[in-house]
Short mmCIF file of C-alpha atoms in Angstrom, two decimals:
data_model
loop_
_atom_site.label_atom_id
_atom_site.label_comp_id
_atom_site.label_asym_id
_atom_site.label_seq_id
_atom_site.Cartn_x
_atom_site.Cartn_y
_atom_site.Cartn_z
CA UNK N 1093 -0.24 -0.02 0.07
CA UNK N 1094 1.37 3.37 -1.01
CA UNK N 1095 -0.34 6.74 -1.31
CA UNK N 1096 -0.45 9.62 -3.79
CA UNK N 1097 0.72 12.74 -2.70
CA UNK N 1098 0.78 16.27 -4.60
CA UNK N 1099 2.93 19.54 -4.10
CA UNK N 1100 0.10 22.07 -5.30
CA UNK N 1101 3.17 25.12 -5.06
CA UNK N 1102 4.66 22.59 -7.41
CA UNK N 1103 2.04 22.17 -9.92
CA UNK N 1104 1.54 23.63 -13.09
CA UNK N 1105 -1.94 22.71 -14.77
CA UNK N 1106 0.35 20.36 -17.80
CA UNK N 1107 -1.75 17.45 -16.96
CA UNK N 1108 0.34 14.35 -17.94
CA UNK N 1109 -0.56 12.62 -14.57
CA UNK N 1110 -4.80 13.38 -15.80
CA UNK N 1111 -3.57 12.06 -19.44
CA UNK N 1112 -1.77 9.37 -17.44
CA UNK N 1113 -4.28 8.02 -14.86
CA UNK N 1114 -7.99 9.93 -15.25
CA UNK N 1115 -9.09 7.79 -11.69
CA UNK N 1116 -6.53 9.18 -9.60
CA UNK N 1117 -6.04 12.90 -10.84
CA UNK N 1118 -8.25 15.63 -12.67
CA UNK N 1119 -7.29 19.62 -13.04
CA UNK N 1120 -9.38 22.62 -11.77
CA UNK N 1121 -10.25 25.48 -13.40
CA UNK N 1122 -7.58 27.19 -12.22
CA UNK N 1123 -5.25 24.42 -13.71
CA UNK N 1124 -4.39 22.95 -9.85
CA UNK N 1125 -4.10 18.90 -9.70
CA UNK N 1126 -6.51 16.77 -7.64
CA UNK N 1127 -6.25 14.08 -6.10
CA UNK N 1128 -9.19 12.42 -6.38
CA UNK N 1129 -8.06 9.04 -4.06
CA UNK N 1130 -4.99 9.16 -2.52
CA UNK N 1131 -5.12 5.24 -1.81
CA UNK N 1132 -2.23 3.06 -4.16
CA UNK N 1133 -2.98 0.08 -3.75
CA UNK N 1134 -0.20 -2.80 -4.88
CA UNK N 1135 -1.72 -3.58 -7.88
CA UNK N 1136 -2.06 0.07 -8.93
CA UNK N 1137 1.57 0.87 -7.99
CA UNK N 1138 3.20 1.01 -10.99
CA UNK N 1139 0.49 2.88 -12.89
CA UNK N 1140 0.47 6.03 -10.70
CA UNK N 1141 3.80 6.04 -9.99
CA UNK N 1142 4.42 6.32 -13.85
CA UNK N 1143 1.47 8.78 -14.19
CA UNK N 1144 3.57 10.65 -11.26
CA UNK N 1145 6.91 10.38 -13.55
CA UNK N 1146 5.53 11.84 -16.58
CA UNK N 1147 5.07 15.57 -14.74
CA UNK N 1148 7.63 17.76 -15.93
CA UNK N 1149 7.68 19.60 -12.86
CA UNK N 1150 7.75 16.29 -10.76
CA UNK N 1151 4.74 17.99 -8.94
CA UNK N 1152 3.63 14.02 -7.31
CA UNK N 1153 5.22 11.68 -5.78
CA UNK N 1154 4.22 7.85 -5.02
CA UNK N 1155 5.73 6.75 -0.99
CA UNK N 1156 4.68 3.91 1.31
CA UNK N 1157 1.90 4.85 3.97
CA UNK W 207 35.95 -0.28 -6.97
CA UNK W 208 38.04 -1.64 -9.65
CA UNK W 209 37.21 -0.61 -12.85
CA UNK W 210 35.99 -3.72 -14.29
CA UNK W 211 34.97 -2.50 -18.01
CA UNK W 212 38.06 -1.86 -19.80
CA UNK W 213 38.66 -5.42 -18.71
CA UNK W 214 35.74 -7.06 -19.94
CA UNK W 215 36.40 -8.60 -24.13
CA UNK W 216 34.35 -5.79 -26.19
CA UNK W 217 33.05 -8.47 -28.58
CA UNK W 218 29.71 -8.44 -30.23
CA UNK W 219 28.78 -11.95 -29.06
CA UNK W 220 29.66 -10.58 -25.05
CA UNK W 221 25.94 -9.54 -23.01
CA UNK W 222 27.55 -8.52 -20.42
CA UNK W 223 28.47 -4.76 -20.91
CA UNK W 224 25.28 -3.63 -19.83
CA UNK W 225 23.08 -0.64 -21.90
CA UNK W 226 25.60 2.60 -22.92
CA UNK W 227 23.48 5.73 -23.09
CA UNK W 228 25.04 8.94 -24.86
CA UNK W 229 23.33 11.52 -23.95
CA UNK W 230 21.70 12.57 -19.82
CA UNK W 231 19.23 14.87 -20.98
CA UNK W 232 15.95 13.93 -20.31
CA UNK W 233 15.40 11.21 -22.57
CA UNK W 234 19.01 9.54 -21.03
CA UNK W 235 18.28 9.90 -18.21
CA UNK W 236 14.46 8.47 -18.04
CA UNK W 237 15.78 6.04 -19.84
CA UNK W 238 18.16 4.75 -17.27
CA UNK W 239 15.25 5.27 -14.52
CA UNK W 240 12.73 2.87 -16.75
CA UNK W 241 15.07 0.09 -17.85
CA UNK W 242 15.66 -0.14 -13.72
CA UNK W 243 11.45 0.56 -12.90
CA UNK W 244 12.06 -2.33 -15.31
CA UNK W 245 13.62 -4.70 -13.54
CA UNK W 246 17.08 -4.41 -15.37
CA UNK W 247 19.48 -6.19 -13.43
CA UNK W 248 22.92 -5.39 -15.72
CA UNK W 249 25.59 -2.47 -15.82
CA UNK W 250 24.04 1.08 -16.86
CA UNK W 251 26.44 3.68 -18.08
CA UNK W 252 25.13 7.39 -18.73
CA UNK W 253 27.42 9.56 -20.96
CA UNK W 254 26.94 13.06 -21.27
CA UNK W 255 29.28 15.46 -23.28
CA UNK W 256 28.52 18.51 -20.97
CA UNK W 257 30.03 18.37 -17.33
CA UNK W 258 27.47 20.01 -15.66
CA UNK W 259 24.89 17.80 -13.41
CA UNK W 260 22.04 16.10 -15.57
CA UNK W 261 18.91 19.14 -15.57
CA UNK W 262 15.74 19.27 -17.29
CA UNK W 263 15.94 22.20 -20.05
CA UNK W 264 11.72 23.57 -20.38
CA UNK W 265 13.07 26.01 -17.87
CA UNK W 266 16.02 27.45 -19.04
CA UNK W 267 13.62 29.69 -21.71
CA UNK W 268 10.79 29.80 -18.19
CA UNK W 269 11.72 30.18 -14.94
CA UNK W 270 15.53 29.75 -14.87
CA UNK W 271 15.91 32.49 -17.26
CA UNK W 272 13.82 34.56 -14.67
CA UNK W 273 14.98 33.62 -11.85
CA UNK W 274 11.97 31.59 -10.53
CA UNK W 275 14.22 28.58 -10.16
CA UNK W 276 17.38 28.04 -8.69
CA UNK W 277 19.84 25.33 -10.60
CA UNK W 278 18.90 22.89 -7.72
CA UNK W 279 15.17 22.85 -8.45
CA UNK W 280 15.57 21.90 -12.01
CA UNK W 281 18.21 18.63 -11.75
CA UNK W 282 17.11 15.56 -12.88
CA UNK W 283 19.45 13.28 -12.03
CA UNK W 284 21.99 13.59 -8.95
CA UNK W 285 25.00 11.80 -8.15
CA UNK W 286 22.41 10.39 -5.14
CA UNK W 287 20.35 8.14 -7.52
CA UNK W 288 22.58 6.80 -9.77
CA UNK W 289 24.17 5.87 -6.86
CA UNK W 290 21.57 4.27 -5.93
CA UNK W 291 20.12 2.79 -9.45
CA UNK W 292 23.74 1.79 -9.69
CA UNK W 293 24.18 3.51 -13.18
CA UNK W 294 27.51 5.13 -13.84
CA UNK W 295 26.81 8.96 -15.11
CA UNK W 296 29.33 10.02 -17.04
CA UNK W 297 29.70 13.54 -17.32
CA UNK W 298 31.80 15.68 -19.54
CA UNK W 299 32.51 13.03 -21.82
CA UNK W 300 32.33 13.96 -25.15
CA UNK W 301 31.22 10.29 -27.93
CA UNK W 302 33.61 10.89 -31.32
CA UNK W 303 32.66 7.77 -32.74
CA UNK W 304 30.92 4.76 -32.92
CA UNK W 305 32.87 1.50 -33.47
CA UNK W 306 28.67 -1.02 -34.01
CA UNK W 307 31.53 -3.81 -35.00
CA UNK W 308 32.80 -3.75 -31.39
CA UNK W 309 30.08 -2.33 -29.96
CA UNK W 310 31.81 0.21 -28.43
CA UNK W 311 31.95 3.82 -27.88
CA UNK W 312 34.42 6.22 -28.44
CA UNK W 313 34.70 9.39 -26.38
CA UNK W 314 36.99 12.23 -27.08
CA UNK W 315 38.87 10.85 -23.85
CA UNK W 316 40.02 8.44 -25.63
CA UNK W 317 37.85 6.13 -23.41
CA UNK W 318 36.28 3.43 -24.97
CA UNK W 319 32.88 2.04 -23.87
CA UNK W 320 31.28 -1.35 -24.84
CA UNK W 321 27.85 -1.85 -24.66
CA UNK W 322 25.77 -4.81 -25.01
CA UNK W 323 22.84 -2.28 -26.11
CA UNK W 324 23.61 0.72 -26.85
CA UNK W 325 20.25 4.07 -26.58
CA UNK W 326 21.65 7.47 -28.06
CA UNK W 327 19.79 10.35 -26.31
CA UNK W 328 22.90 12.31 -27.94
CA UNK W 329 20.00 16.01 -28.40
CA UNK W 330 21.29 18.65 -30.26
CA UNK W 331 22.04 21.71 -29.86
CA UNK W 332 21.30 25.34 -30.90
CA UNK W 333 21.97 26.53 -34.12
CA UNK W 334 23.98 29.39 -34.34
CA UNK W 335 23.87 31.99 -37.76
CA UNK W 336 28.49 32.95 -38.48
CA UNK W 337 27.81 35.61 -36.68
CA UNK W 338 27.14 34.53 -33.42
CA UNK W 339 30.57 33.74 -31.85
CA UNK W 340 30.07 37.64 -31.24
CA UNK W 341 30.65 39.05 -28.04
CA UNK W 342 26.68 39.86 -26.76
CA UNK W 343 25.58 37.13 -28.80
CA UNK W 344 23.47 34.62 -27.25
CA UNK W 345 22.08 30.74 -28.21
CA UNK W 346 20.07 28.84 -25.36
CA UNK W 347 20.24 24.97 -24.93
CA UNK W 348 22.55 24.41 -21.73
CA UNK W 349 22.33 25.62 -17.71
CA UNK W 350 25.03 27.49 -18.76
CA UNK W 351 24.28 29.17 -21.37
CA UNK W 352 20.69 30.59 -19.01
CA UNK W 353 23.00 31.77 -16.85
CA UNK W 354 25.38 33.93 -18.94
CA UNK W 355 22.01 35.35 -20.98
CA UNK W 356 20.47 36.07 -16.90
CA UNK W 357 23.44 37.54 -16.60
CA UNK W 358 23.11 40.54 -19.94
CA UNK W 359 19.51 41.41 -18.53
CA UNK W 360 20.00 44.41 -17.08
CA UNK W 361 17.77 46.67 -16.50
CA UNK W 362 17.16 49.33 -19.28
CA UNK W 363 19.67 47.64 -21.73
CA UNK W 364 17.92 46.79 -24.65
CA UNK W 365 17.56 43.03 -26.13
CA UNK W 366 16.91 42.12 -30.48
CA UNK W 367 15.42 38.28 -29.70
CA UNK W 368 16.21 36.68 -33.22
CA UNK W 369 13.70 34.15 -34.09
CA UNK W 370 10.26 34.09 -32.58
CA UNK W 371 9.72 30.60 -32.29
CA UNK W 372 8.40 29.27 -28.21
CA UNK W 373 12.51 30.07 -27.28
CA UNK W 374 12.02 33.30 -29.05
CA UNK W 375 8.60 34.31 -26.76
CA UNK W 376 9.73 32.87 -23.79
CA UNK W 377 13.41 35.25 -24.12
CA UNK W 378 10.80 38.02 -24.96
CA UNK W 379 9.05 37.92 -21.66
CA UNK W 380 12.08 36.83 -19.64
CA UNK W 381 13.26 39.82 -21.13
CA UNK W 382 10.72 42.71 -19.89
CA UNK W 383 10.21 41.25 -17.00
CA UNK W 384 13.81 41.62 -15.87
CA UNK W 385 13.47 46.05 -16.84
CA UNK W 386 14.35 44.80 -20.72
CA UNK W 387 13.99 46.72 -23.71
CA UNK W 388 13.39 44.01 -26.10
CA UNK W 389 12.50 43.14 -29.63
CA UNK W 390 11.43 40.25 -30.94
CA UNK W 391 12.53 39.67 -34.79
CA UNK W 392 11.34 36.76 -37.63
CA UNK W 393 11.73 37.01 -40.97
CA UNK W 394 7.87 35.23 -41.19
CA UNK W 395 4.38 37.48 -41.00
CA UNK W 396 3.03 34.89 -38.94
CA UNK W 397 5.81 32.96 -37.14
CA UNK W 398 3.69 30.48 -35.76
CA UNK W 399 1.26 29.65 -38.93
CA UNK W 400 4.21 27.24 -39.73
CA UNK W 401 3.25 24.92 -36.61
CA UNK W 402 -0.32 26.60 -35.90
CA UNK W 403 -1.73 27.25 -38.77
CA UNK W 404 -2.14 30.74 -40.04
CA UNK W 405 -5.63 31.51 -38.77
CA UNK W 406 -4.09 31.01 -34.96
CA UNK W 407 -1.09 31.99 -36.12
CA UNK W 408 -2.17 35.88 -36.96
CA UNK W 409 -4.19 35.75 -33.13
CA UNK W 410 -0.40 34.71 -31.45
CA UNK W 411 0.98 37.39 -33.37
CA UNK W 412 -0.80 40.30 -32.22
CA UNK W 413 -0.98 39.32 -29.12
CA UNK W 414 2.11 38.88 -29.45
CA UNK W 415 2.32 42.80 -30.67
CA UNK W 416 0.16 44.03 -28.18
CA UNK W 417 3.16 42.49 -25.41
CA UNK W 418 6.63 43.84 -26.80
CA UNK W 419 8.57 45.22 -29.81
CA UNK W 420 7.86 43.08 -32.59
CA UNK W 421 9.73 42.99 -36.72
CA UNK W 422 7.83 40.26 -37.87
CA UNK W 423 8.29 40.31 -41.89
CA UNK W 424 11.58 41.31 -41.69
CA UNK W 425 14.96 39.29 -40.96
CA UNK W 426 18.00 38.85 -39.95
CA UNK W 427 20.85 39.83 -41.97
CA UNK W 428 23.91 41.04 -39.95
CA UNK W 429 24.87 41.42 -36.60
CA UNK W 430 28.17 43.10 -36.30
CA UNK W 431 29.81 45.16 -33.54
CA UNK W 432 29.31 48.71 -32.76
CA UNK W 433 30.98 51.30 -30.17
CA UNK W 434 30.32 48.22 -27.81
CA UNK W 435 26.94 47.30 -28.36
CA UNK W 436 25.60 44.72 -31.73
CA UNK W 437 23.86 46.72 -34.35
CA UNK W 438 21.60 44.48 -35.85
CA UNK W 439 20.94 44.54 -39.49
CA UNK W 440 17.00 43.79 -41.37
CA UNK W 441 17.04 42.69 -44.25
CA UNK W 442 14.72 46.13 -45.07
CA UNK W 443 17.96 47.74 -44.49
CA UNK W 444 16.40 49.50 -41.62
CA UNK W 445 19.19 48.72 -38.89
CA UNK W 446 18.68 48.44 -34.27
CA UNK W 447 20.83 49.08 -31.63
CA UNK W 448 21.02 46.34 -28.84
CA UNK W 449 23.05 45.54 -25.98
CA UNK W 450 22.65 41.67 -26.62
CA UNK W 451 20.58 39.14 -29.12
CA UNK W 452 19.25 36.54 -28.45
CA UNK W 453 19.02 33.77 -31.28
CA UNK W 454 16.70 31.07 -31.31
CA UNK W 455 16.27 29.90 -34.43
CA UNK W 456 16.48 25.99 -33.80
CA UNK W 457 18.67 23.27 -33.57
CA UNK W 458 21.69 21.21 -34.80
CA UNK W 459 21.82 17.50 -33.60
CA UNK W 460 24.13 16.15 -32.04
CA UNK W 461 25.06 13.15 -34.45
CA UNK W 462 28.31 13.93 -36.23
CA UNK W 463 29.60 10.60 -34.19
CA UNK W 464 27.98 8.25 -35.87
CA UNK W 465 28.17 9.34 -39.83
CA UNK W 466 30.65 6.36 -39.88
CA UNK W 467 28.43 4.30 -38.60
CA UNK W 468 25.99 2.05 -40.87
CA UNK W 469 22.75 4.22 -39.11
CA UNK W 470 21.09 5.67 -41.15
CA UNK W 471 20.60 8.96 -40.18
CA UNK W 472 17.95 11.71 -42.44
CA UNK W 473 16.28 13.91 -40.09
CA UNK W 474 17.35 12.92 -37.39
CA UNK W 475 18.44 8.67 -36.09
CA UNK W 476 15.81 6.89 -38.29
CA UNK W 477 13.76 4.35 -36.40
CA UNK W 478 11.17 1.73 -36.82
CA UNK W 479 7.71 3.21 -33.94
CA UNK W 480 9.71 1.41 -31.43
CA UNK W 481 13.02 3.00 -30.94
CA UNK W 482 15.03 1.05 -33.29
CA UNK W 483 17.43 3.12 -35.35
CA UNK W 484 17.49 1.54 -38.22
CA UNK W 485 20.22 1.28 -41.53
CA UNK W 486 20.48 2.03 -44.74
CA UNK W 487 17.97 -0.45 -45.86
CA UNK W 488 15.74 0.30 -43.63
CA UNK W 489 15.88 -3.24 -41.42
CA UNK W 490 16.27 -2.27 -37.91
CA UNK W 491 20.32 -2.24 -36.06
CA UNK W 492 20.51 -5.00 -33.51
CA UNK W 493 20.47 -3.22 -29.82
CA UNK W 494 20.72 0.31 -31.16
CA UNK W 495 18.24 2.47 -30.18
CA UNK W 496 17.18 6.15 -30.16
CA UNK W 497 15.37 8.66 -28.05
CA UNK W 498 14.59 12.42 -27.39
CA UNK W 499 15.35 15.10 -30.32
CA UNK W 500 18.05 12.89 -32.32
CA UNK W 501 15.89 10.44 -32.78
CA UNK W 502 12.87 10.56 -35.83
CA UNK W 503 11.01 7.75 -35.33
CA UNK W 504 7.88 6.33 -37.29
CA UNK W 505 4.52 7.20 -36.17
CA UNK W 506 1.72 4.78 -37.03
CA UNK W 507 -0.90 7.33 -37.64
CA UNK W 508 1.37 9.65 -39.73
CA UNK W 509 2.63 6.76 -41.91
CA UNK W 510 5.87 8.40 -41.82
CA UNK W 511 9.04 9.59 -39.64
CA UNK W 512 8.45 12.50 -37.67
CA UNK W 513 10.66 14.21 -35.36
CA UNK W 514 9.52 15.67 -32.09
CA UNK W 515 11.76 18.02 -29.96
CA UNK W 516 9.41 18.38 -27.10
CA UNK W 517 9.40 16.67 -22.96
CA UNK W 518 6.73 14.41 -22.86
CA UNK W 519 7.57 12.57 -25.98
CA UNK W 520 10.91 11.87 -24.74
CA UNK W 521 9.79 11.21 -21.68
CA UNK W 522 6.99 8.59 -23.53
CA UNK W 523 9.98 6.66 -25.94
CA UNK W 524 12.19 6.58 -23.35
CA UNK W 525 9.42 4.42 -21.16
CA UNK W 526 9.14 1.79 -25.06
CA UNK W 527 13.22 1.87 -25.02
CA UNK W 528 13.26 0.63 -21.57
CA UNK W 529 10.89 -2.20 -21.87
CA UNK W 530 12.87 -3.43 -25.76
CA UNK W 531 15.85 -3.73 -24.22
CA UNK W 532 14.18 -5.90 -21.37
CA UNK W 533 11.63 -7.49 -23.39
CA UNK W 534 12.97 -7.14 -27.76
CA UNK W 535 10.39 -9.31 -27.99
CA UNK W 536 7.66 -7.07 -26.63
CA UNK W 537 8.29 -4.88 -28.76
CA UNK W 538 5.30 -1.71 -28.62
CA UNK W 539 5.15 0.53 -31.03
CA UNK W 540 5.07 3.84 -29.47
CA UNK W 541 2.01 7.07 -31.37
CA UNK W 542 4.01 9.89 -30.74
CA UNK W 543 2.59 12.30 -28.81
CA UNK W 544 3.12 16.23 -29.33
CA UNK W 545 2.33 17.89 -26.50
CA UNK W 546 3.85 21.67 -25.39
CA UNK W 547 3.64 24.24 -23.06
CA UNK W 548 5.03 28.02 -23.07
CA UNK W 549 4.86 30.23 -20.42
CA UNK W 550 5.38 33.29 -21.43
CA UNK W 551 4.44 37.44 -20.59
CA UNK W 552 2.12 36.04 -17.80
CA UNK W 553 0.37 33.09 -19.49
CA UNK W 554 0.69 29.55 -20.43
CA UNK W 555 -0.10 28.55 -24.04
CA UNK W 556 -0.81 24.48 -24.93
CA UNK W 557 -0.71 22.54 -27.35
CA UNK W 558 -1.37 19.28 -28.26
CA UNK W 559 -2.07 17.01 -31.21
CA UNK W 560 -1.93 18.06 -34.70
CA UNK W 561 -2.33 21.84 -35.08
CA UNK W 562 -1.46 22.94 -38.82
CA UNK W 563 -5.47 21.56 -39.54
CA UNK W 564 -6.92 24.31 -41.71
CA UNK W 565 -10.76 23.35 -39.88
CA UNK W 566 -9.92 25.38 -36.46
CA UNK W 567 -12.87 27.04 -34.04
CA UNK W 568 -11.21 29.71 -31.72
CA UNK W 569 -13.55 29.72 -28.25
CA UNK W 570 -12.23 33.06 -26.22
CA UNK W 571 -13.43 34.05 -23.17
CA UNK W 572 -11.80 37.24 -21.79
CA UNK W 573 -7.87 35.96 -21.81
CA UNK W 574 -8.16 32.95 -22.23
CA UNK W 575 -8.93 30.93 -25.15
CA UNK W 576 -9.01 27.27 -27.30
CA UNK W 577 -8.17 26.63 -30.64
CA UNK W 578 -9.78 23.58 -31.54
CA UNK W 579 -8.82 21.67 -34.65
CA UNK W 580 -10.55 19.13 -36.35
CA UNK W 581 -10.06 16.70 -39.82
CA UNK W 582 -12.83 15.68 -40.52
CA UNK W 583 -15.12 16.59 -37.10
CA UNK W 584 -12.26 14.47 -35.57
CA UNK W 585 -11.04 17.01 -32.84
CA UNK W 586 -7.33 16.05 -33.73
CA UNK W 587 -5.42 19.27 -31.99
CA UNK W 588 -5.73 21.51 -29.43
CA UNK W 589 -4.28 25.06 -28.50
CA UNK W 590 -5.00 27.02 -25.27
CA UNK W 591 -4.23 30.12 -23.59
CA UNK W 592 -4.21 29.89 -19.65
CA UNK W 593 -6.97 27.44 -19.91
CA UNK W 594 -5.36 24.14 -18.73
CA UNK W 595 -8.19 22.06 -18.02
CA UNK W 596 -9.78 22.54 -21.05
CA UNK W 597 -6.52 21.35 -22.53
CA UNK W 598 -6.83 18.00 -20.48
CA UNK W 599 -10.12 17.94 -21.45
CA UNK W 600 -9.30 18.06 -25.14
CA UNK W 601 -6.51 16.16 -24.34
CA UNK W 602 -8.39 12.89 -23.68
CA UNK W 603 -11.04 13.74 -26.86
CA UNK W 604 -8.01 13.66 -29.14
CA UNK W 605 -6.08 9.98 -27.63
CA UNK W 606 -10.04 9.01 -28.10
CA UNK W 607 -10.64 10.20 -31.18
CA UNK W 608 -14.06 12.24 -29.80
CA UNK W 609 -15.48 14.93 -31.70
CA UNK W 610 -14.58 18.79 -32.00
CA UNK W 611 -18.23 19.42 -31.84
CA UNK W 612 -18.76 18.07 -28.40
CA UNK W 613 -15.25 19.63 -27.45
CA UNK W 614 -16.44 23.36 -28.77
CA UNK W 615 -19.75 22.62 -26.84
CA UNK W 616 -17.89 22.24 -23.31
CA UNK W 617 -15.77 24.86 -23.84
CA UNK W 618 -18.66 27.22 -24.06
CA UNK W 619 -20.61 26.25 -21.38
CA UNK W 620 -17.73 26.55 -19.29
CA UNK W 621 -17.04 30.10 -20.40
CA UNK W 622 -20.77 30.27 -20.05
CA UNK W 623 -20.30 29.14 -16.21
CA UNK W 624 -17.32 31.46 -15.95
CA UNK W 625 -19.45 34.48 -16.20
CA UNK W 626 -22.44 33.31 -14.46
CA UNK W 627 -20.07 33.08 -10.80
CA UNK W 628 -17.85 36.38 -11.98
CA UNK W 629 -19.62 38.94 -9.37
CA UNK W 630 -22.09 41.25 -11.06
CA UNK W 631 -21.98 37.77 -13.53
#
């Protein structure tokens, strides 16, 4: 089990994360990431980590819960 | 730790030499990281001609230039991560030739790096006109370039920017923000028409004219030193003086080290849809891949090879190549991603997909707007200014093959929703 966190001061609204995993990430009207959920079960971890890595400003982290 | 590499035979059958990655910008670094994420346990050696720790390039013309970000903020990969992932990072090492028979990369220093698989990620450098070596003239491609330009952006000084593409516009924006009087020059009357079509190109040209002094439709024929500053001669004969000249007129590929190899160079390292480098007969060169700006992959959707100079595509390519290295039989075809962003004059411009289609609908909502490009009714491309959410929705619509009309309706609905939410709206 892991959790995903977002650093809103880094987020620039590129939305690569939303394209990669739209069940975890959305962006609001101001262009900031919205976490739709934060718990990352082991079988989802690879996919959510890939979405986090797709962020051009490294605003997302997946860490052990 | 002893360097065992030199004692390893550079024999074609030696599978133990590991992966050598030439280039440590985003494409190279992400390939190295992805190889480990895919479970690759062999040796990974990553070379780069630059001696600076690997860093991300998009910020060079954006918040690094304005000072909003520091060198630490844009580091891609440091010694710590190299150690943790067991990646042998060799900085200040320039590849000068490829001995494919011996499966070895030969470097300027004389060092030789044998490989089992080679990933070419040597990128590109800024194109430099003949006068670019003059004092006060700069191109922007490296951290050192950005630092040198930042030093020149002294309030009250003047700067001429040659080339009004995204880099040129970002340079103009950073210069103005620093209190420098900037003039943005481009030989085309509508500089961005080539990539965004004539209608959206014209919208952005008007927007740039409202933000900064422009000379569109005139080229620069010469730059020469004059009494401590620079004299810029325009193609219509006029001259202007500037303390600094910044040049953003595209790139040249770092492929010289490959010229004597069987790898086919045609507007980039020609590759199949999984990043395997091709020879002159169009056959994959065994165990050689290319990623990032230097590569020109076959794009299945276009039926042609395309070179995409974009960060997001480089990241995606690196995943594809890492998988192909780990599982040569399972190489997947990659559909190139054309997602680009540019921060300029306080606005965020984002584009995705195919933005040269002439069938375009623009929805404007005050300071934010969207251009939606269609082909046969399907949404194929999008440009947004200050509208990240719509950019994201459009990217998903493009990916799922949705229609342009639906996106136009969504944009109009968001515009009306925003109007209703405004005070007095």
